[in-house]
XYZ file of C-alpha atoms in Angstrom:
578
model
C 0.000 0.000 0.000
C 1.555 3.406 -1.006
C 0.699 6.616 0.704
C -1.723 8.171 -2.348
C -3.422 4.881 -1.552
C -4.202 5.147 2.111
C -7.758 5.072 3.366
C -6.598 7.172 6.463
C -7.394 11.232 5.879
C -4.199 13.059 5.057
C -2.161 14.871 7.934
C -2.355 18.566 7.638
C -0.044 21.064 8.990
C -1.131 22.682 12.336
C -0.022 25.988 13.547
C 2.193 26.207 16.518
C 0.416 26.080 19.960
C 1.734 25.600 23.277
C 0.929 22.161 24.719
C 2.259 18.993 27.285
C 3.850 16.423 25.166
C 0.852 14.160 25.977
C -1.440 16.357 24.246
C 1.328 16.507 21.651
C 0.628 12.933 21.115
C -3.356 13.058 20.943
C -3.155 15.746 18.547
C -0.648 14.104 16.152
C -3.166 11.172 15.731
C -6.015 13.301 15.057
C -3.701 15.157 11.858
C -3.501 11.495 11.229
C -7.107 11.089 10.853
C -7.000 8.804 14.016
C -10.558 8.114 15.089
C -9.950 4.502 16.846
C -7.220 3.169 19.746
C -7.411 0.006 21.345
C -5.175 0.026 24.163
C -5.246 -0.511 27.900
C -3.521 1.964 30.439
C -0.764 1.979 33.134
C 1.576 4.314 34.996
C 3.966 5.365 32.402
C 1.357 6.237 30.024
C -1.034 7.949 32.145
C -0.038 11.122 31.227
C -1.638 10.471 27.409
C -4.595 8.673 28.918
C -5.241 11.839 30.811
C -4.698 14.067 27.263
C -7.128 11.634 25.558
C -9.791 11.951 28.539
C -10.766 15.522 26.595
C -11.437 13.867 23.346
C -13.395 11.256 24.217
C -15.869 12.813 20.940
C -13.275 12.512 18.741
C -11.516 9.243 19.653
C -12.957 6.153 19.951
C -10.935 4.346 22.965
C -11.423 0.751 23.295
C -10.541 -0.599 26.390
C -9.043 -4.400 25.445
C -8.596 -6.952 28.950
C -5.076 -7.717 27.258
C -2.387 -5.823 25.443
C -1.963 -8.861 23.193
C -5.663 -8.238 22.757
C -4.521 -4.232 22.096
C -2.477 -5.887 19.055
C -5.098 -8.432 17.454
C -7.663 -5.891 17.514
C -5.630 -3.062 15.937
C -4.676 -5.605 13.493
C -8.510 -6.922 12.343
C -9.390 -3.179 12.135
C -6.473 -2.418 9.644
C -7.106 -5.211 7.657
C -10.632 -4.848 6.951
C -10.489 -0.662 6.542
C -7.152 -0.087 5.106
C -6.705 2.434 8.121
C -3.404 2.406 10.180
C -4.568 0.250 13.579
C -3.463 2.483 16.641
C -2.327 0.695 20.507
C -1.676 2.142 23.336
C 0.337 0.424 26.143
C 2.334 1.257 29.426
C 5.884 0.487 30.300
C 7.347 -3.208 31.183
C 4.698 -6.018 31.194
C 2.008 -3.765 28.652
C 4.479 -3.169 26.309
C 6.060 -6.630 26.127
C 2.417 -8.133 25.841
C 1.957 -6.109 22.780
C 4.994 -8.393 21.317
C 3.173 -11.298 19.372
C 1.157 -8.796 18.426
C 3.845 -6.719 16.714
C 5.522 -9.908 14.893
C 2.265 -11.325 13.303
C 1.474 -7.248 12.021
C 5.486 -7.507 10.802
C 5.137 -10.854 9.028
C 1.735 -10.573 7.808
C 2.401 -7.425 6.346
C -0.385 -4.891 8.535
C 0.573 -1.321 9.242
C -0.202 -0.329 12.895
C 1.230 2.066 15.364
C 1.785 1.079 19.094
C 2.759 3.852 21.253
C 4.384 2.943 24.412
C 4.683 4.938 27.737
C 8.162 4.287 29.498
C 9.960 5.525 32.854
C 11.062 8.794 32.887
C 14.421 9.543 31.200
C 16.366 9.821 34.113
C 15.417 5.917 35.453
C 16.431 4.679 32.145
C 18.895 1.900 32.328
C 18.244 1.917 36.486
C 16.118 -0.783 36.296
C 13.253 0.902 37.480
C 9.713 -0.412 38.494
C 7.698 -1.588 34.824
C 11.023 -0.651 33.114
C 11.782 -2.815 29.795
C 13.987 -2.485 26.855
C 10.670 -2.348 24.076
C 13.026 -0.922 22.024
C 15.568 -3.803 21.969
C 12.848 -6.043 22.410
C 10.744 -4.639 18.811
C 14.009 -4.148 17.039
C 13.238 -7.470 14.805
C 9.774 -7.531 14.658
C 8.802 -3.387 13.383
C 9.805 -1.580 10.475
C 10.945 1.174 12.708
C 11.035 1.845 16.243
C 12.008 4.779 18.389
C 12.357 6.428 21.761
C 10.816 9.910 22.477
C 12.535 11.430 25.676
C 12.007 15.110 24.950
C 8.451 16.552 24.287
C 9.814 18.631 21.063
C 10.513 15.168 19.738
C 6.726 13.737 19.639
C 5.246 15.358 16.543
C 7.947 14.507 14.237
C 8.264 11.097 15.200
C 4.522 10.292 15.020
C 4.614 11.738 11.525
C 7.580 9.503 10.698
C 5.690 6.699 11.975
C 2.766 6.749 9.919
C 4.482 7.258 6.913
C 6.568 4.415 7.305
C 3.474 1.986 8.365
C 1.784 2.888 4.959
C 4.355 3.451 2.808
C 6.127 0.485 0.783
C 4.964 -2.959 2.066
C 2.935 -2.116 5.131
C 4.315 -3.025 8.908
C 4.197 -2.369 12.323
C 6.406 1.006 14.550
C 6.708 0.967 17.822
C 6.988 4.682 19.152
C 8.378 4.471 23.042
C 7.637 8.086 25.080
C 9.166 8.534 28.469
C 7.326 9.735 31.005
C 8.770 13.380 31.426
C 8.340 13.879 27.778
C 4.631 13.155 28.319
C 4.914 15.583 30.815
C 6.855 18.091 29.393
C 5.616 21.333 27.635
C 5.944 22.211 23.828
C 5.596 24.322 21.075
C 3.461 22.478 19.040
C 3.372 22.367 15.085
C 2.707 19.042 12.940
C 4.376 18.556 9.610
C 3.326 15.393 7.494
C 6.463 13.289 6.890
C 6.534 12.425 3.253
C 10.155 11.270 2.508
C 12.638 9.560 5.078
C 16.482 9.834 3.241
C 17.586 6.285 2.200
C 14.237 5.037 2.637
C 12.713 3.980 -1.013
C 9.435 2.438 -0.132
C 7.939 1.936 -3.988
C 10.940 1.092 -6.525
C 10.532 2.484 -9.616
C 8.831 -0.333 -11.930
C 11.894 -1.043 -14.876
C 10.122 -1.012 -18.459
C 12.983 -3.737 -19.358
C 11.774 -5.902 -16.981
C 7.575 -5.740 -18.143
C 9.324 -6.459 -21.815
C 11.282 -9.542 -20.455
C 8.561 -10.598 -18.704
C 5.722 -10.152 -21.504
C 8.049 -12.362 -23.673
C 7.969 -14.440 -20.982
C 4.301 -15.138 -20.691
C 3.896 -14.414 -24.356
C 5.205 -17.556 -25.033
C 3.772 -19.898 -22.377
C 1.999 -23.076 -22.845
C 1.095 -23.494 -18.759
C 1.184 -20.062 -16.949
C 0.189 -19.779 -13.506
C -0.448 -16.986 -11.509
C -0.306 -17.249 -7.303
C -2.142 -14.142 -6.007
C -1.084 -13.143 -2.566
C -1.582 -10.972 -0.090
C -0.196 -7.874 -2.016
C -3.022 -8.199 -4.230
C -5.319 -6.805 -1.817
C -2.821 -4.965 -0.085
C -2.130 -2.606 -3.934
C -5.846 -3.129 -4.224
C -5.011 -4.854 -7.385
C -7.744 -7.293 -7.711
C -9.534 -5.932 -10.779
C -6.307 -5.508 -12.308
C -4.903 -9.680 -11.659
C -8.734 -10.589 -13.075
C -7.513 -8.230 -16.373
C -4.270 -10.120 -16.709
C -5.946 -13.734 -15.838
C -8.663 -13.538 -18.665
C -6.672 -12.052 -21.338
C -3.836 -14.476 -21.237
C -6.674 -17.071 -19.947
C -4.313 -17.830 -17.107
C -5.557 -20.048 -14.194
C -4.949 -18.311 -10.823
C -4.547 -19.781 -7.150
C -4.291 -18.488 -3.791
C -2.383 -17.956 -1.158
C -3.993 -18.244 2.090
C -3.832 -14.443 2.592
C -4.630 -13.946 -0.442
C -8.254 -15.645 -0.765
C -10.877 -12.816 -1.522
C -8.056 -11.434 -4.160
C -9.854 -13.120 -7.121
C -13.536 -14.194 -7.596
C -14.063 -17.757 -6.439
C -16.529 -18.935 -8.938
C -14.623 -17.364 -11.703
C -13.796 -19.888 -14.724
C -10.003 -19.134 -14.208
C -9.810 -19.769 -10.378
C -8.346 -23.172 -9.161
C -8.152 -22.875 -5.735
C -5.978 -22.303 -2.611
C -2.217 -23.396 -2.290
C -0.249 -24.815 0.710
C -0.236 -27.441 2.960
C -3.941 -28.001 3.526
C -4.624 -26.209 0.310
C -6.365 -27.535 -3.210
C -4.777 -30.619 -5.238
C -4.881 -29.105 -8.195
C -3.114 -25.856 -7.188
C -0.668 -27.764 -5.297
C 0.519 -30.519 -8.019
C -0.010 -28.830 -11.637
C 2.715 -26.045 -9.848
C 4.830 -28.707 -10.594
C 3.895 -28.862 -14.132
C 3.645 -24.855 -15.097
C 6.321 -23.280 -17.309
C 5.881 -20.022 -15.948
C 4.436 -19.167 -12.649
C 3.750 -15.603 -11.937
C 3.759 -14.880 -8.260
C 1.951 -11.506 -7.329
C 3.104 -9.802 -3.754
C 3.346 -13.359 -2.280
C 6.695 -14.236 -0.297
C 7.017 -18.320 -1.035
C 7.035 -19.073 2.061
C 7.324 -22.795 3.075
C 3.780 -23.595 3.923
C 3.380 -22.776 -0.018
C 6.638 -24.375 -1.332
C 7.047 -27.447 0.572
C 10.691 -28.668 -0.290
C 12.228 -26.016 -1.733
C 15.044 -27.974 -3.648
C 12.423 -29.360 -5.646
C 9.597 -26.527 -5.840
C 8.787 -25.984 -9.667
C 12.150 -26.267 -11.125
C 11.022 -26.733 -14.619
C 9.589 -23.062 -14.074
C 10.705 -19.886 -15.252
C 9.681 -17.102 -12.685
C 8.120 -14.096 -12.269
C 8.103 -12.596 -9.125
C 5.633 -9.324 -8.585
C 6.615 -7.763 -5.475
C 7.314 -4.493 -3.798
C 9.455 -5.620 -1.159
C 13.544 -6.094 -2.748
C 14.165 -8.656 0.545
C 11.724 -10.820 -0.525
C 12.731 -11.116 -3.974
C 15.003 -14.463 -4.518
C 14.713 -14.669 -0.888
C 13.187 -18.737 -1.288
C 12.961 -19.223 -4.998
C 15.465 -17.916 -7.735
C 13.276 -15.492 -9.945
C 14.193 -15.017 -13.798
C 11.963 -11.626 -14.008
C 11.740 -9.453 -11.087
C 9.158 -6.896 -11.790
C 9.562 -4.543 -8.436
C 6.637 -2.329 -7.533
C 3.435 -1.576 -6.308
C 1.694 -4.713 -7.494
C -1.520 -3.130 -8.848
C 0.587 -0.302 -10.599
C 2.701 -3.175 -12.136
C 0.046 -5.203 -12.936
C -1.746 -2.187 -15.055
C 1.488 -1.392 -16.355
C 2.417 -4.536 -17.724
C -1.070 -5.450 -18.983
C -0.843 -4.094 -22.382
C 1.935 -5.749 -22.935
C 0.606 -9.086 -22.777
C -0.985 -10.941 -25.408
C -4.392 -12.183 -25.650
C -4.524 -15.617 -25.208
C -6.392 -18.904 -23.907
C -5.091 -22.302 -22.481
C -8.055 -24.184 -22.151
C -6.251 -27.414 -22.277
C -4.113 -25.811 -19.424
C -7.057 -24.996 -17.108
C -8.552 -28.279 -18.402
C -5.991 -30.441 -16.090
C -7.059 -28.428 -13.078
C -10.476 -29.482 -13.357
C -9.554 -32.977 -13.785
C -7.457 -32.345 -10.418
C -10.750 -31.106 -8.848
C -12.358 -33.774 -9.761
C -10.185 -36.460 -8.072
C -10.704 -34.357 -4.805
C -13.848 -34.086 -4.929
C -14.166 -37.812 -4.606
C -11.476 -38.299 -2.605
C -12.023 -35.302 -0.213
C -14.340 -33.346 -0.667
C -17.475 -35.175 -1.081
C -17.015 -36.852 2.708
C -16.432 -33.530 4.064
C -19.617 -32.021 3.148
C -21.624 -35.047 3.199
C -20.434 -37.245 5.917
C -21.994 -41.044 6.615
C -21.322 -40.408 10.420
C -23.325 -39.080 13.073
C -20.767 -36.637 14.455
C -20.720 -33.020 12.562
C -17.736 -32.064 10.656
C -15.824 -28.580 10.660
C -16.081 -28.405 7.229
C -19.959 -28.788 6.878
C -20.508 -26.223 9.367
C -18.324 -23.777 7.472
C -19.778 -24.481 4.174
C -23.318 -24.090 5.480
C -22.151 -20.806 7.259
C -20.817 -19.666 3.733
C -23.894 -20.563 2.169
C -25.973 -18.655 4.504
C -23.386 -15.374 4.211
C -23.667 -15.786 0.702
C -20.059 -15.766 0.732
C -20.154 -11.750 1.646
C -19.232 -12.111 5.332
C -15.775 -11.137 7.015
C -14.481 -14.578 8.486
C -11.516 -13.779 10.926
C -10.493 -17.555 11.536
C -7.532 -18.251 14.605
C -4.635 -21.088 13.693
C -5.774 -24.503 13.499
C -7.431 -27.090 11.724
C -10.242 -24.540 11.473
C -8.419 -22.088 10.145
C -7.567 -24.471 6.750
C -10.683 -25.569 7.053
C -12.295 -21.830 6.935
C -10.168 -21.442 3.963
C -11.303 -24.014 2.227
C -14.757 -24.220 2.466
C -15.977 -20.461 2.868
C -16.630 -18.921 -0.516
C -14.814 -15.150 0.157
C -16.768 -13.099 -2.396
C -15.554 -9.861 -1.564
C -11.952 -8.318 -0.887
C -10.422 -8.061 2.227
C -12.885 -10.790 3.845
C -10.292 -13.227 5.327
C -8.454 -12.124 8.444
C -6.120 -14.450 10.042
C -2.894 -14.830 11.474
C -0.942 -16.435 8.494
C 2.415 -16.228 8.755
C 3.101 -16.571 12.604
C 0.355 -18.753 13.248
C -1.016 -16.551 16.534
C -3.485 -19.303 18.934
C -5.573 -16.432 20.300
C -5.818 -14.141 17.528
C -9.125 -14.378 15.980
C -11.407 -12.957 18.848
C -9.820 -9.747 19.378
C -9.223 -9.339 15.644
C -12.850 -10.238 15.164
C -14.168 -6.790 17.848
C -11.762 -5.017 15.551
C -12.953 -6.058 11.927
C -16.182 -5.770 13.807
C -15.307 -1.937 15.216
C -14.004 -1.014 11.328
C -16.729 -2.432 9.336
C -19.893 -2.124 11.537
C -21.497 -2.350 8.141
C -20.200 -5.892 7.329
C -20.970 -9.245 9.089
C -18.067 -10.300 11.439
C -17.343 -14.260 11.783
C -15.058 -15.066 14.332
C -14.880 -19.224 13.822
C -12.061 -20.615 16.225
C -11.100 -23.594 17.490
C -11.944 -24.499 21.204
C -8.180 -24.090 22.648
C -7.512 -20.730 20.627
C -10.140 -19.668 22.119
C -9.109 -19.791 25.194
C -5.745 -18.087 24.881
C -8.113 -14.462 24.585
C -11.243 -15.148 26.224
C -10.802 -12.003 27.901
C -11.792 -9.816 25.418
C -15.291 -11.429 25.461
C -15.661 -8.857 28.336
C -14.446 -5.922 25.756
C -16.707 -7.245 23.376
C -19.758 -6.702 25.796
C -18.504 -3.476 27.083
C -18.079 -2.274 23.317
C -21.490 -3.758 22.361
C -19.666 -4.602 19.026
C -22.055 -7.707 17.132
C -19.181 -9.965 16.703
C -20.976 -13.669 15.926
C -18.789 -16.313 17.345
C -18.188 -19.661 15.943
C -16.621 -22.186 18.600
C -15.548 -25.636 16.760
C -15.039 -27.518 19.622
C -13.378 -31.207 19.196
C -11.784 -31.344 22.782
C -8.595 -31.389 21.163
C -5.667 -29.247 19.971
C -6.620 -30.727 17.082
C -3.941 -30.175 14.334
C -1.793 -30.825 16.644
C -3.224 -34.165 17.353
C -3.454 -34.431 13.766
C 0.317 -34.315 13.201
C 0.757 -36.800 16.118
C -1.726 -39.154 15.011
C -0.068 -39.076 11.393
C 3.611 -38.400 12.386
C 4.044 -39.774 15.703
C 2.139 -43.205 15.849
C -0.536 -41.682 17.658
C 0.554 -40.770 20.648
C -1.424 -37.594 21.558
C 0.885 -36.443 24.321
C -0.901 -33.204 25.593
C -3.506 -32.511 23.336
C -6.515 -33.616 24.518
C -8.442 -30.721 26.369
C -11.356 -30.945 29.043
C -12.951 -27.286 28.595
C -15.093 -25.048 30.321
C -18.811 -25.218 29.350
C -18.447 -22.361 26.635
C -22.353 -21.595 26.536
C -22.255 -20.289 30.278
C -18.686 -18.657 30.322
C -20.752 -16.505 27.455
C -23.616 -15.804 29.448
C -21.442 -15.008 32.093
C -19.891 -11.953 29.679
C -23.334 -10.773 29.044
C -23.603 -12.338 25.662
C -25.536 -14.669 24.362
C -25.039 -18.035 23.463
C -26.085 -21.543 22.241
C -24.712 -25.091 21.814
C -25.455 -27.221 18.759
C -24.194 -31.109 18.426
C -26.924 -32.589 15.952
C -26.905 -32.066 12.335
C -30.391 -31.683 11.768
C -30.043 -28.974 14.382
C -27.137 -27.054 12.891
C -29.170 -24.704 10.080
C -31.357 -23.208 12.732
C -28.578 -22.730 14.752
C -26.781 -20.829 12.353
C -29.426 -18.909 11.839
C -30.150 -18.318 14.932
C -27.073 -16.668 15.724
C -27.028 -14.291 12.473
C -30.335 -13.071 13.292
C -29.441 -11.839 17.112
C -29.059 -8.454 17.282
C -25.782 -8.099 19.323
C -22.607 -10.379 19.880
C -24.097 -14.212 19.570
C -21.573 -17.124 20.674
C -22.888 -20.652 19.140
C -20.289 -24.116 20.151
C -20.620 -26.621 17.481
C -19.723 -29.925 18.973
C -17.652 -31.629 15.827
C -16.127 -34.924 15.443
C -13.163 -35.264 17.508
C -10.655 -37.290 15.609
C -11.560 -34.992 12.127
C -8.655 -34.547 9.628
C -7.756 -31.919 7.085
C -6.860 -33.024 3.554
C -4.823 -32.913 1.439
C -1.962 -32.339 3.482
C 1.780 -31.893 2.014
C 3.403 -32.966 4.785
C 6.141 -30.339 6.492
C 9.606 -30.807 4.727
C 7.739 -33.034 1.689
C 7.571 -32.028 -1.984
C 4.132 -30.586 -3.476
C 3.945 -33.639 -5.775
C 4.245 -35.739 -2.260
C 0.669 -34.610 -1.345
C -1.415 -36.382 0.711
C -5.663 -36.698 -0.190
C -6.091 -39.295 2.579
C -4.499 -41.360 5.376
């Protein structure tokens, strides 16, 4: 996402005024076009709590039970607006809960701004009560961090920080602000940041490389295009759907990248990765050029790298340089904004079909439809599966709801059988696979699209790593529907030990809380469903509430999620059964 692209409203400049460096900070955010923090106070950052008490009508607070919480929320928000997601945090223990937070935002590409109070300046390095290093500690996981420990210093580096967080391939800052800076007074004047020396966020696309790589595809017999994550990020989707049916080039997903391309379009094959489609998964071993659009190749897509497409020749669309031969080798690197490359390169490419091409991925579907599919959504046995309960949920969305899935067997399974028909519908923790994530991302999608139907589906021992913010869920009223899949199991773990390690499910098995009245208990309603005949109303049920609805669905215990490539194993190594 570049800065002209940014749903936020542009900073303006702001005369100077006389002001503490706490209402330094409040004021920076609203030239920001801040209207939403999740955060949760403490001693060093009381100081901006008490600044943001006087503009309680312009900023929406939301007071999370958890920093982590803080994190997942600011994160669901982002990704569903397009916005920069805000935290606030104290000193010591609140800033080093906002940690996982940070690295899933760094790895799954979300911008989002966590501002951190810390000990005054002249305790630094003592030791001090809540002290922590949050700058040492963020170092790895932000784009850019930085410690405020003079008031003048706040404006500027808040301007610095959203410009980095939206500019180039979006990320997470963390801006640290000691205590007597908070405290401290200031002339106050806000200048946008729009250029940071040595920092090139959007390389300039080469016209050399769209020619090399036109030739490229030009000349194809089995393209293949892997949409990712950058897709929606350039909010390039109308622009890959161009490319696809010109060249007639079949296109798969990544999992961050479902809702990038239509899903009952003629040219789209299905999801890659480890639980992802056969088809997808085996014919990328069979492409001669695979175009790869703002994905990273990470190894839940690649499986064994040493033998990942090697008949290929690449093309790698991506804005980030670190990422670009990073896993695979590519022969065209087209570096950019990937919508702006993607209309740029367009009329370079010929039009073309490979119907014979797509042909091979239907005859893929076909074998997992009978081999997977069909069980999954139409099982002999009495015991509900995940993936019928998803694909009815998807059928009764109409495919248009926002499903913010945790990490799991649930989590394939959401991508797999939910139909995303709109962009930026699937939020989940993708890269750093974050247990806990998908409730307090959900009250943040929730909070940034009150317009949109919010899914939170989670597995029964995810949900228990946040439960906590059911309480912010009540407090905020937000209608968050909650999908429980309960199997009484860490269940892809179990799944790896019953496949991997002779089935001996060391640890995995979990005896829970009754879910139903833990929701009550938070003020929200709730119902339990175990009975397939039971399961429509339910769903319906639950959609209809007005309000935040919690429904368990008791599924089968022992459920697995195929096809599986199994970790370290080659894409053509795929599993469709035991």
């Amino acid at each position: 996402m570049t800065l002209t692209q940014t749903k936020d409203k542009p900073a303006q400049e702001l005369k100077k005024t006389t002001m503490t460096g706490s209402e330094a900070v409040i004021h920076s955010l609203l030239q920001e076009g801040v209207d939403t923090i999740f955060g949760y106070p403490g001693g060093a950052i009381m100081p901006i709590y008490d600044a943001l008490y006087d503009f309680q009508d312009k900023i929406n607070h939301v007071l999370v039970r958890h920093e982590q919480g803080a994190t997942h929320a600011a994160q669901g928000y982002a990704r569903v607006t397009g916005k920069v997601g805000v935290c606030f945090a104290t000193s010591g223990p609140g800033a080093t809960n906002l940690i996982t937070g940070i690295a899933d935002a760094q790895i799954d590409s979300t911008p989002m701004v966590c501002i951190t109070g810390q000990v005054p300046s002249s305790l630094l390095g003592s030791d001090a009560f809540q002290e922590t290093d949050v700058i040492g500690i963020s170092m790895p996981v932000t784009k850019w961090n930085f410690q405020v420990t003079k008031p003048e210093e706040i404006a500027d580096a808040l301007a610095k920080a959203f410009y980095i967080v939206r500019s180039g391939r979006p990320g997470p800052v963390v801006v640290d602000i000691t205590k007597d800076a908070q405290f401290g007074s200031v002339d106050f004047t806000y200048t946008p940041c729009n250029r940071v020396r040595s920092y090139v966020p959007v390389p300039k696309i080469k016209e050399g490389a769209l020619k090399a790589a036109a030739e490229l595809l030009n000349g194809a017999k089995k393209p293949y295009i892997l949409a990712g994550h950058g897709v929606l990020i350039s909010g390039g989707t109308d622009a890959l759907v161009q490319l696809a049916e010109k060249a007639g080039i079949p296109v798969a997903s990544t999992l961050l990248g479902l809702s990038a391309f239509p899903p009952d379009h003629p040219l789209y094959v299905g999801m890659l990765g480890m639980h992802g489609n056969y088809g997808p998964n085996i014919l990328t071993q069979a492409c001669d050029v695979l175009i790869a659009v703002g994905m990273r190749f990470d190894d839940r897509v690649t499986g064994k790298l040493d033998t990942y497409a090697r008949q290929a020749k690449v093309i790698h669309i991506e804005i980030d340089p670190a990422e670009v031969d990073k896993n695979v080798k590519a022969d065209v690197a087209l570096m950019g904004d990937a919508k702006a490359v993607l209309e740029q390169w367009l009329p370079m490419v010929n039009k073309n079909e490979h119907a014979d091409w797509v042909n091979e991925f239907r005859k893929c579907d076909a074998i997992e439809e009978e081999k997977v599919v069909r069980e999954a959504l139409n099982p002999d046995g009495e015991e509900l599966k995940m993936s019928e309960v998803v694909n009815l949920i998807s059928e009764k969305t109409a495919g248009e709801a926002v499903v913010v899935t945790d990490v799991g067997q649930h989590q394939m399974i959401g991508a797999r059988y939910y139909k995303f028909r709109k962009p930026d519908s699937n939020v989940t923790s993708g890269g750093l696979g974050t247990m806990g994530f998908a409730l307090p991302a959900a009250l943040g999608a929730k909070i940034g699209r009150p317009d949109r139907e919010v899914i939170a589906i989670i597995g029964d021992g995810g949900f228990q790593m946040t439960l906590q913010e059911m309480a912010t869920i009540f407090q905020t009223k937000a209608a968050v529907k909650v999908v429980i899949l309960n199997n009484n199991f860490l269940g892809m773990v179990r799944q790896w030990q019953q496949l991997f390690f002779d089935r001996r499910y060391s640890f995995t098995e979990m005896t829970n809380p009754d879910f139903v009245s833990l929701s009550k208990g938070f003020g929200i309603e709730a119902s339990r469903v175990s009975e397939r005949d039971a399961l429509g109303s339910a769903i319906d049920t639950m959609l209809q509430h007005d309000g935040p609805y919690l429904l368990e669905v008791m599924v089968e215990k022992e459920d697995n999620v195929f096809p599986m490539v199994p970790a370290g194993a080659s894409l053509d190594e795929i599993k469709l059964e035991k």
